[in-house]
Tab-separated table of C-alpha atoms in Angstrom:
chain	number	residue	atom	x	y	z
A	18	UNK	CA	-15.366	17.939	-15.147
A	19	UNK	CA	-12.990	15.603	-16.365
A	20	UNK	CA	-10.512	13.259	-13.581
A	21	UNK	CA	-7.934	14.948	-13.986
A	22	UNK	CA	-9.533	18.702	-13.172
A	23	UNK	CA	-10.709	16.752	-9.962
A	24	UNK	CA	-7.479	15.605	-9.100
A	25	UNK	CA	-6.033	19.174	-9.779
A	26	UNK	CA	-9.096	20.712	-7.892
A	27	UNK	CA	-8.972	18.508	-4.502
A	28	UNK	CA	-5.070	17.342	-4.531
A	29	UNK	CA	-5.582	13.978	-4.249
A	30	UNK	CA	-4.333	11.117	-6.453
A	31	UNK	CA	-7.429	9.476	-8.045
A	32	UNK	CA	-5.576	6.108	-8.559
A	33	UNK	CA	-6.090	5.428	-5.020
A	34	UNK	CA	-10.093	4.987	-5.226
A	35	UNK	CA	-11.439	3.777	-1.827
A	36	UNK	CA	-12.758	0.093	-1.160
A	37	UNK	CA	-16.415	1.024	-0.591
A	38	UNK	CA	-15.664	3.462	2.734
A	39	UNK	CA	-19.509	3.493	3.718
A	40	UNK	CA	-20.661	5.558	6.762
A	41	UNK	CA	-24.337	6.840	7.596
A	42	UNK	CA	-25.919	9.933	8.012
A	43	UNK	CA	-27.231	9.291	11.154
A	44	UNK	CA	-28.745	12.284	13.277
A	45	UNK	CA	-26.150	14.587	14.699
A	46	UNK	CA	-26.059	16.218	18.203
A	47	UNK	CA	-27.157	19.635	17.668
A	48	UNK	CA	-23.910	22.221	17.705
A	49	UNK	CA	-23.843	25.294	19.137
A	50	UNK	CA	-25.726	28.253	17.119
A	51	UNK	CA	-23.696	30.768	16.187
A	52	UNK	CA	-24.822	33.991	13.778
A	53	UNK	CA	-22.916	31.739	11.098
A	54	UNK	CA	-25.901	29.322	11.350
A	55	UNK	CA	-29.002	29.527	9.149
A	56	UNK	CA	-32.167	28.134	10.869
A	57	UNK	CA	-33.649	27.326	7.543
A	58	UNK	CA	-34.605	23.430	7.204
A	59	UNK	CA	-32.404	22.487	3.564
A	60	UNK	CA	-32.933	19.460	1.471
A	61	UNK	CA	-30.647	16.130	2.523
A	62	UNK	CA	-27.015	16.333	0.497
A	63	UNK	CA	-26.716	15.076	-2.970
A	64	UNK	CA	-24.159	13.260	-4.665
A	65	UNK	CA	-20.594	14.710	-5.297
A	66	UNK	CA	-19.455	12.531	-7.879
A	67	UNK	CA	-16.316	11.317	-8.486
A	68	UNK	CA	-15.637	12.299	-4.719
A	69	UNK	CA	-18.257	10.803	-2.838
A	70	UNK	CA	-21.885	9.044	-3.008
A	71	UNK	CA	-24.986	9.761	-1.278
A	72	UNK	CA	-27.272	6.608	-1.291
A	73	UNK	CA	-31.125	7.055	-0.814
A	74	UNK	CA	-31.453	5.431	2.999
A	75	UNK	CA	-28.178	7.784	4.200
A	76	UNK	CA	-24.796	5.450	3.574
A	77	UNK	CA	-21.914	7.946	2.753
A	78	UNK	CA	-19.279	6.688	-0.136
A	79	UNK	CA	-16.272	7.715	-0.261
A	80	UNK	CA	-15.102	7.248	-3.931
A	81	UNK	CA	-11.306	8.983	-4.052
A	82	UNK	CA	-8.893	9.314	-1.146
A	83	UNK	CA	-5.819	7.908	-0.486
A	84	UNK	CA	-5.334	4.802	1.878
A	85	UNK	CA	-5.018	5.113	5.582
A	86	UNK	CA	-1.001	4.493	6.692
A	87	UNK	CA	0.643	3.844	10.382
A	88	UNK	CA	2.552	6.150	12.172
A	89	UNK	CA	6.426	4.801	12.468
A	90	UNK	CA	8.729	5.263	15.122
A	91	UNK	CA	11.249	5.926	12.993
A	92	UNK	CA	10.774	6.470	9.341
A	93	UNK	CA	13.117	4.553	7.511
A	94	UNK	CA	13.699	7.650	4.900
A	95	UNK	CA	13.664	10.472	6.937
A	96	UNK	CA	14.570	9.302	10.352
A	97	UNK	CA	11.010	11.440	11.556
A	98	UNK	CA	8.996	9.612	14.420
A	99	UNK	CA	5.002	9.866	14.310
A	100	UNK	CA	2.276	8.423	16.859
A	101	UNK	CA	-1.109	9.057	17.067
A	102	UNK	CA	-3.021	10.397	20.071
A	103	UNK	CA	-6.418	10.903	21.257
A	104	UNK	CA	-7.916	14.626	22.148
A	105	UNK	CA	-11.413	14.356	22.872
A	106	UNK	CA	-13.660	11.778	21.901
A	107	UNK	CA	-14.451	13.325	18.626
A	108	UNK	CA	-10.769	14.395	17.755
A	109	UNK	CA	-7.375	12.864	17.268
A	110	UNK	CA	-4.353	13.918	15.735
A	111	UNK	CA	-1.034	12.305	14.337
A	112	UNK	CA	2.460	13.902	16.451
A	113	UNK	CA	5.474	14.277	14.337
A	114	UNK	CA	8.990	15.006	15.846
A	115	UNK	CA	11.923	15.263	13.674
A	116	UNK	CA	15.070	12.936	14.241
A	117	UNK	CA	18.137	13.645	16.440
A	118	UNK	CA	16.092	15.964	18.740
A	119	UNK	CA	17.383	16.507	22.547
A	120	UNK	CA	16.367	19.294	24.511
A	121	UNK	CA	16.492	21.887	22.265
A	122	UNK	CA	12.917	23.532	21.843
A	123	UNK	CA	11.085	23.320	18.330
A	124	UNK	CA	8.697	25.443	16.610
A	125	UNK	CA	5.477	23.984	16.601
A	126	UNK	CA	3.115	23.685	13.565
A	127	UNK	CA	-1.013	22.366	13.584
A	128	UNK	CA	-1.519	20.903	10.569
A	129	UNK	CA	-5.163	20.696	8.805
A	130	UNK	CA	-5.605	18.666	6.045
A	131	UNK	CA	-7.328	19.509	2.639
A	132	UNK	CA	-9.986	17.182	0.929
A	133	UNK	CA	-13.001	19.919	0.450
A	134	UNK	CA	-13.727	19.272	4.571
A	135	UNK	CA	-15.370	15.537	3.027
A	136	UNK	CA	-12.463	13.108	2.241
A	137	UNK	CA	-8.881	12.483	3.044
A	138	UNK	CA	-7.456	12.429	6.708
A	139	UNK	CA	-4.405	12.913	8.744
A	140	UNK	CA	-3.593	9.655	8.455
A	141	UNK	CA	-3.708	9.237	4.420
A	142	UNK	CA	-0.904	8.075	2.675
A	143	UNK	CA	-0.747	11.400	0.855
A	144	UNK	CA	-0.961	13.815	4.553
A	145	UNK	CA	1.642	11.583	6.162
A	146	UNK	CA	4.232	11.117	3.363
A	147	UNK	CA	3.979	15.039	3.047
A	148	UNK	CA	4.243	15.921	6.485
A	149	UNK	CA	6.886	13.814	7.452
A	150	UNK	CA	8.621	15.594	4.636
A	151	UNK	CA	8.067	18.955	5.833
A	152	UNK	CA	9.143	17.673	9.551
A	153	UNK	CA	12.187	16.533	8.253
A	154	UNK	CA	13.320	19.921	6.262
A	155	UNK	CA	11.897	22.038	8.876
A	156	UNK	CA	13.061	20.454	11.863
A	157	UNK	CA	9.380	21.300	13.726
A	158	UNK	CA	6.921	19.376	15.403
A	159	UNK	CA	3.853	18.909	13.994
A	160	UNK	CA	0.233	17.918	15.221
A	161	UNK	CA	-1.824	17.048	12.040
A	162	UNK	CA	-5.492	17.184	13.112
A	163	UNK	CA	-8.375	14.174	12.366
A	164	UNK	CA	-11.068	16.764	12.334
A	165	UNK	CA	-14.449	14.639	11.603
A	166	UNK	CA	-15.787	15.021	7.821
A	167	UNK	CA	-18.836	16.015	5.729
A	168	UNK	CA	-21.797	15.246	5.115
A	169	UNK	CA	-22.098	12.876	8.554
A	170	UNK	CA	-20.475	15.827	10.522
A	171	UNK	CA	-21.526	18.856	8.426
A	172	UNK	CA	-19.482	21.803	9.301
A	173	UNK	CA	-19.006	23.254	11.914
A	174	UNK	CA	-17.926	20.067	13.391
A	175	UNK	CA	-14.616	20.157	11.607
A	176	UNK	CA	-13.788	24.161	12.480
A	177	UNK	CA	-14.990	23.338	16.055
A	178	UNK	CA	-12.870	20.006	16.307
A	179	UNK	CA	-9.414	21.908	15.031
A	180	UNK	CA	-10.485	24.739	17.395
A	181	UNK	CA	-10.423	22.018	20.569
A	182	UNK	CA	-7.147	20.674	19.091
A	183	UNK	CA	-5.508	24.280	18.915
A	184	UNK	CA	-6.606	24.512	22.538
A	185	UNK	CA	-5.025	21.293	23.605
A	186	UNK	CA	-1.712	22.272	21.994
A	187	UNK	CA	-1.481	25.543	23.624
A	188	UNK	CA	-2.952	24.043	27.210
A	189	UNK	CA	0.495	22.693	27.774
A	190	UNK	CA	1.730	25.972	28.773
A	191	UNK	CA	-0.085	25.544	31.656
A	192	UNK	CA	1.788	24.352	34.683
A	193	UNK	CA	-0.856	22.509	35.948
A	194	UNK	CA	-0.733	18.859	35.906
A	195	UNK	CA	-2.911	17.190	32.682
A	196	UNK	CA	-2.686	13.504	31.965
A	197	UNK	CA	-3.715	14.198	28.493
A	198	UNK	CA	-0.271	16.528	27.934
A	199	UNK	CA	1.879	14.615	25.288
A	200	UNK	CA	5.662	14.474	26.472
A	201	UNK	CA	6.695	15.403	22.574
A	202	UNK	CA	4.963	19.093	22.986
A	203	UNK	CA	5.496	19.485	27.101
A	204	UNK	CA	10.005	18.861	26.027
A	205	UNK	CA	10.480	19.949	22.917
A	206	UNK	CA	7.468	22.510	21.988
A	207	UNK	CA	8.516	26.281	21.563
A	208	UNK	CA	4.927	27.971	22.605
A	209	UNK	CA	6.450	31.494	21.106
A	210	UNK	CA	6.879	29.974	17.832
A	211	UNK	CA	3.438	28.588	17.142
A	212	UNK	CA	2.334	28.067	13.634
A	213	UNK	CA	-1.123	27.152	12.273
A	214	UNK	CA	-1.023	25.816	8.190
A	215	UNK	CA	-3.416	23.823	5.962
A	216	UNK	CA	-3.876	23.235	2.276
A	217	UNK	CA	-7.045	23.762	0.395
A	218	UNK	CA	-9.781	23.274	3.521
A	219	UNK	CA	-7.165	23.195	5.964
A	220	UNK	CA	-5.978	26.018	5.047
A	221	UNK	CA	-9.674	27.353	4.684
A	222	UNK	CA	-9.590	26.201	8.455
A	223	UNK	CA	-6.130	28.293	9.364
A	224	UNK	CA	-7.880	30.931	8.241
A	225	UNK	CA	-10.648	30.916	10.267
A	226	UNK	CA	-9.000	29.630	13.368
A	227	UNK	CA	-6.726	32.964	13.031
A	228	UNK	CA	-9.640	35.212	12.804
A	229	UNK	CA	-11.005	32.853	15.843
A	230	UNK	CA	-7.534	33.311	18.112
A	231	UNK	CA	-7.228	37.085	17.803
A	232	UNK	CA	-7.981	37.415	21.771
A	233	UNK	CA	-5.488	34.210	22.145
A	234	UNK	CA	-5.472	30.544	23.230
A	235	UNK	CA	-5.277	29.395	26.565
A	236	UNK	CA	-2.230	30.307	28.567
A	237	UNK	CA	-1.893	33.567	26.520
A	238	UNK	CA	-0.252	31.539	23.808
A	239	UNK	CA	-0.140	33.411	20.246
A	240	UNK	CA	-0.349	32.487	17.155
A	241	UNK	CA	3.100	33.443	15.544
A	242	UNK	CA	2.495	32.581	11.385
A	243	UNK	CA	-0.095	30.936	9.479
A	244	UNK	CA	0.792	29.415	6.043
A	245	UNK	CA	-2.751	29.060	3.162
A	246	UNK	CA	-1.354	26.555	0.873
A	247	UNK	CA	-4.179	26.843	-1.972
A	248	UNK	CA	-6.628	27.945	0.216
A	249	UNK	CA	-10.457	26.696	-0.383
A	250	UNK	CA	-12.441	30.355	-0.685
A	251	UNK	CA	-15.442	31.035	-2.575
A	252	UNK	CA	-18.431	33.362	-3.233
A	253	UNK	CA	-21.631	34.144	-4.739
A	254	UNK	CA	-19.817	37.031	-7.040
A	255	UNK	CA	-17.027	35.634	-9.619
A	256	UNK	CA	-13.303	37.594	-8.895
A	257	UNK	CA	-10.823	38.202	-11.638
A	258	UNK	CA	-10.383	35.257	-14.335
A	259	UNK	CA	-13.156	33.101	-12.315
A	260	UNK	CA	-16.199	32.038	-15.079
A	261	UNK	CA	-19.232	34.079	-14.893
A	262	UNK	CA	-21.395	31.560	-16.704
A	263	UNK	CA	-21.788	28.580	-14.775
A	264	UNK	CA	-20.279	30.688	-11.489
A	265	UNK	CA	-23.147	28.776	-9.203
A	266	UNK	CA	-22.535	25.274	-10.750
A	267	UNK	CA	-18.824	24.842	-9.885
A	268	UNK	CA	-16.862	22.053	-7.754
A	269	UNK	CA	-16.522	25.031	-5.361
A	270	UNK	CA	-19.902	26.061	-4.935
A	271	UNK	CA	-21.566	22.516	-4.929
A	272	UNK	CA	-18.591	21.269	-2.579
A	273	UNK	CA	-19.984	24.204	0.329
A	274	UNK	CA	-23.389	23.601	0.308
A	275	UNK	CA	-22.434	19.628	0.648
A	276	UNK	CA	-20.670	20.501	3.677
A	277	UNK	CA	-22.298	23.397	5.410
A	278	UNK	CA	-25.767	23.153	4.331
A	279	UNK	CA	-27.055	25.264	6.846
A	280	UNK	CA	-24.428	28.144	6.613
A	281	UNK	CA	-26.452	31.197	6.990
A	282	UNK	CA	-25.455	33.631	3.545
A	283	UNK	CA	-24.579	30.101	1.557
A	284	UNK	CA	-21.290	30.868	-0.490
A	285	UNK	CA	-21.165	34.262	1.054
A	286	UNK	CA	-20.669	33.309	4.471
A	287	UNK	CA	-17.167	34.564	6.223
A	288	UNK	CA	-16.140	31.327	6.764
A	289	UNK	CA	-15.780	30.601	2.986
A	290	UNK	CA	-15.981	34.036	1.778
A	291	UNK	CA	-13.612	36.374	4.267
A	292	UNK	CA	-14.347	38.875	1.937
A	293	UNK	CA	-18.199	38.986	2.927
A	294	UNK	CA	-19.566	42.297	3.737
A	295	UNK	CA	-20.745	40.820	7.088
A	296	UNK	CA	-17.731	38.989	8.215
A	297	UNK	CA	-15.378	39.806	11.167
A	298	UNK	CA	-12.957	41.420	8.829
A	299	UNK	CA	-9.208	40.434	7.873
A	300	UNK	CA	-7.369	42.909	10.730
A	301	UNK	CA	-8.369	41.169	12.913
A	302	UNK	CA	-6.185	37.841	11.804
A	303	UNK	CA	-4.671	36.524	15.309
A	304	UNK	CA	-0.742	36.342	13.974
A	305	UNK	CA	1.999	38.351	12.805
A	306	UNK	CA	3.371	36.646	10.021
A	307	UNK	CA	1.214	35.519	7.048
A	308	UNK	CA	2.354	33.057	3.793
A	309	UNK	CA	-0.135	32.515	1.279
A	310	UNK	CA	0.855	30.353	-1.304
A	311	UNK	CA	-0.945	29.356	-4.604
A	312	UNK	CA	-0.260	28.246	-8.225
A	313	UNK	CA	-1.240	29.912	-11.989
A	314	UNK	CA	-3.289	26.553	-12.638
A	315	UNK	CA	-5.438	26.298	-10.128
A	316	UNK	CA	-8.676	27.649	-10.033
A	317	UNK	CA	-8.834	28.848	-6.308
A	318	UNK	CA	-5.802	31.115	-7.319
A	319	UNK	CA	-7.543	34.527	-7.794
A	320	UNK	CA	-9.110	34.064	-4.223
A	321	UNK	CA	-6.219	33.555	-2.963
A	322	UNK	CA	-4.216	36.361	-4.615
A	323	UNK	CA	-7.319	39.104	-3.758
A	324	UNK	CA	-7.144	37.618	-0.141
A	325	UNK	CA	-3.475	38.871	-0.018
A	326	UNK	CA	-4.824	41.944	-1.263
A	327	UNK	CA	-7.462	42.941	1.092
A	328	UNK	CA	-4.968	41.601	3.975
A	329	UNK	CA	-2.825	44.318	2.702
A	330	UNK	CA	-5.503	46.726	2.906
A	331	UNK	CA	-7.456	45.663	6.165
A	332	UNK	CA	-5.113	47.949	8.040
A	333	UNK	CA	-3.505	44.647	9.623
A	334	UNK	CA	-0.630	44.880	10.974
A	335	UNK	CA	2.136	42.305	10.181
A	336	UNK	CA	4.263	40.625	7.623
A	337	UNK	CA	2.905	38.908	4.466
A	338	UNK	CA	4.190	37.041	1.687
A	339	UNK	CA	2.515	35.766	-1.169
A	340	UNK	CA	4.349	32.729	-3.185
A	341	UNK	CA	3.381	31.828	-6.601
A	342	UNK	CA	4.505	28.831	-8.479
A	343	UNK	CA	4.028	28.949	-12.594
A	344	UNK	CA	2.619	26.307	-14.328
A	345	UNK	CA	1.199	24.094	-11.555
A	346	UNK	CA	-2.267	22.959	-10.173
A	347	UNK	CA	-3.674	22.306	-7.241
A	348	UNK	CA	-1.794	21.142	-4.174
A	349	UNK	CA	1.182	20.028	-6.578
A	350	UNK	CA	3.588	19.803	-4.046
A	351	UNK	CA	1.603	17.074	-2.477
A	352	UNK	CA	0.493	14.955	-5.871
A	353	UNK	CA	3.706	15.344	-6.986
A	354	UNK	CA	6.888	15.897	-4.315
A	355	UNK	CA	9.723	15.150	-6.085
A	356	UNK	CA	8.894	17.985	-8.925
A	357	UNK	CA	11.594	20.829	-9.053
A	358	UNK	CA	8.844	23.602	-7.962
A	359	UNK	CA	7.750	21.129	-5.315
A	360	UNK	CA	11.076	21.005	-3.636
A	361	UNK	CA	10.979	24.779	-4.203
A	362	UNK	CA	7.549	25.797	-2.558
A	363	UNK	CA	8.865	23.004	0.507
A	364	UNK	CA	11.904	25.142	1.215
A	365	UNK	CA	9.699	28.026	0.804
A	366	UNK	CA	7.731	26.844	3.912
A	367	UNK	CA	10.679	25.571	5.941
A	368	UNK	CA	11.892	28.941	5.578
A	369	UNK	CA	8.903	30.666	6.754
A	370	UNK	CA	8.624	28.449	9.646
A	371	UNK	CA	12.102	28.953	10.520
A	372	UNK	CA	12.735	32.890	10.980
């Protein structure tokens, strides 16, 4: 696969590669076993080349990504204000709060960023310029998550690190006193207008944290809309235009067993596949308003038009829109912002976020 099919594939600009980013596969601590867990022993992760290297004694290369940026007070474009902030010791998370906001309350939107769960973060170039964007049109508040990456943190880590983070937002409800409340959420968050979104993984990870908050979040907070911007879904069996030949070789399938080596069913596990026979099933999604978005190049496109489809059919109750740009790859809007159907799909989410 050529550069530019990985650039269309993961949404990230390839002129940006990385200056040698080298971390080690040390042990990890041993997560919690769920039925999503296989106890088989697998072989150590190979390479994942142009993305990322896997040396022989454990170093981790990151190859593509785009570079890390600060937060601003007040971004001299947009007028938006970021900081970053500490959840646990494993998580963090970049706060966005639009300009010219007093008390009125704001919708409030957790972010996951895409990079096939193994590169990028919320504080990329690429997450922040596009985010403070979307804070800007929308007028929301936005916590983008720093969930830890593959292969060091193999997933679950990064599902169990946006879970925490969904927590913490929705803990500040709670009238009890909690030095780790941020003053941005506790003044100007509006707790009955809680959105979850993500592109590509992240929104692989809205997904799953929906299915996850169907019995709520702490305080009885609901989830009110979830947005799947290109989400990252997969499976063992190929589903409308997908290849047949070669179904088991692609950036997709390679890309999962990288980062969830142990995930009991492979590329048929629910968490990658929520059309597996043995997953918790799509009525069960904890929201009532659902945008899926996706784009006639890209090759995650049919899962994410049959997702729509067996949403519709799940027998769950809510509303759903599907939004399909022609002609366009990958996360697009994010590679390329200033494009016409860029501005287009933006609006499209300010809109959704909005009603």
């Amino acid at each position: 696969m050529g550069l530019a099919s990985w650039r269309s594939f993961w949404g990230i600009v390839y002129l940006y590669p990385q200056n040698s980013e080298i971390s080690h596969l040390s042990s990890q601590p041993s997560l919690s076993l769920s039925p999503m867990v296989s106890n088989t022993k697998t072989p150590p992760p190979s390479d994942l080349l142009p993305v990322l290297r896997v040396h022989k004694d454990g170093t981790v290369e990151r190859l593509l990504g785009s570079p890390f940026v600060p937060p601003s007070p007040n971004d001299p474009t947009t007028g938006v204000s970021s900081k970053d902030t500490t959840i646990s010791p494993h998580v963090s998370a970049r706060l966005y709060l639009p300009p010219n906001t007093t008390h009125q309350k704001l919708p409030v939107l957790v972010y996951f960023h895409g990079g096939g769960f193994c590169i990028e973060s919320a504080f990329s170039l690429l997450c922040h310029r596009y985010v403070t964007s979307l804070v800007a049109l929308a007028k929301i508040i936005v916590v983008s998550v720093e969930y830890r990456l593959a292969p060091e943190h193999p997933l679950p880590a990064a599902y169990e690190d946006s879970w925490a983070t969904l927590q913490w937002v929705s803990s500040h409800t709670l009238h009890q006193e909690n030095p780790k409340k941020d003053p941005w959420l506790t003044k100007h968050g509006d707790f009955e207008r809680l959105y979850i979104g993500g592109d590509s993984s992240g929104a692989n990870i809205a997904h799953n944290m929906a299915i996850k908050a169907s019995k709520g979040l702490f305080g009885g907070v609901r989830i009110t809309g979830v947005i799947l911007s290109h989400p990252f879904f997969w499976g063992s069996d190929p589903v409308g235009s997908e290849p047949v030949l070669g179904h088991d070789q692609t950036l997709s399938h390679r890309t999962w067993a990288l980062v969830y080596p142990n995930a009991l069913g492979g590329v048929d596990n629910p968490m990658i596949n929520p059309f597996a026979r043995n997953g918790p099933g799509l009525a069960g999604l904890g929201c009532c308003r659902l945008l899926v978005c996706v784009a006639t190049e890209d090759e995650l496109r049919e899962r994410g038009v049959k997702y729509c489809d067996e949403v519709r059919k799940s027998g769950w109750v809510g509303e759903l829109e599907l939004f399909e740009v022609e002609g366009e790859g990958h996360c697009f809007h994010i590679l390329n912002p200033e494009s016409d159907n860029a501005k287009n799909m933006m609006k499209c989410l300010a809109d959704f976020l909005l009603q």
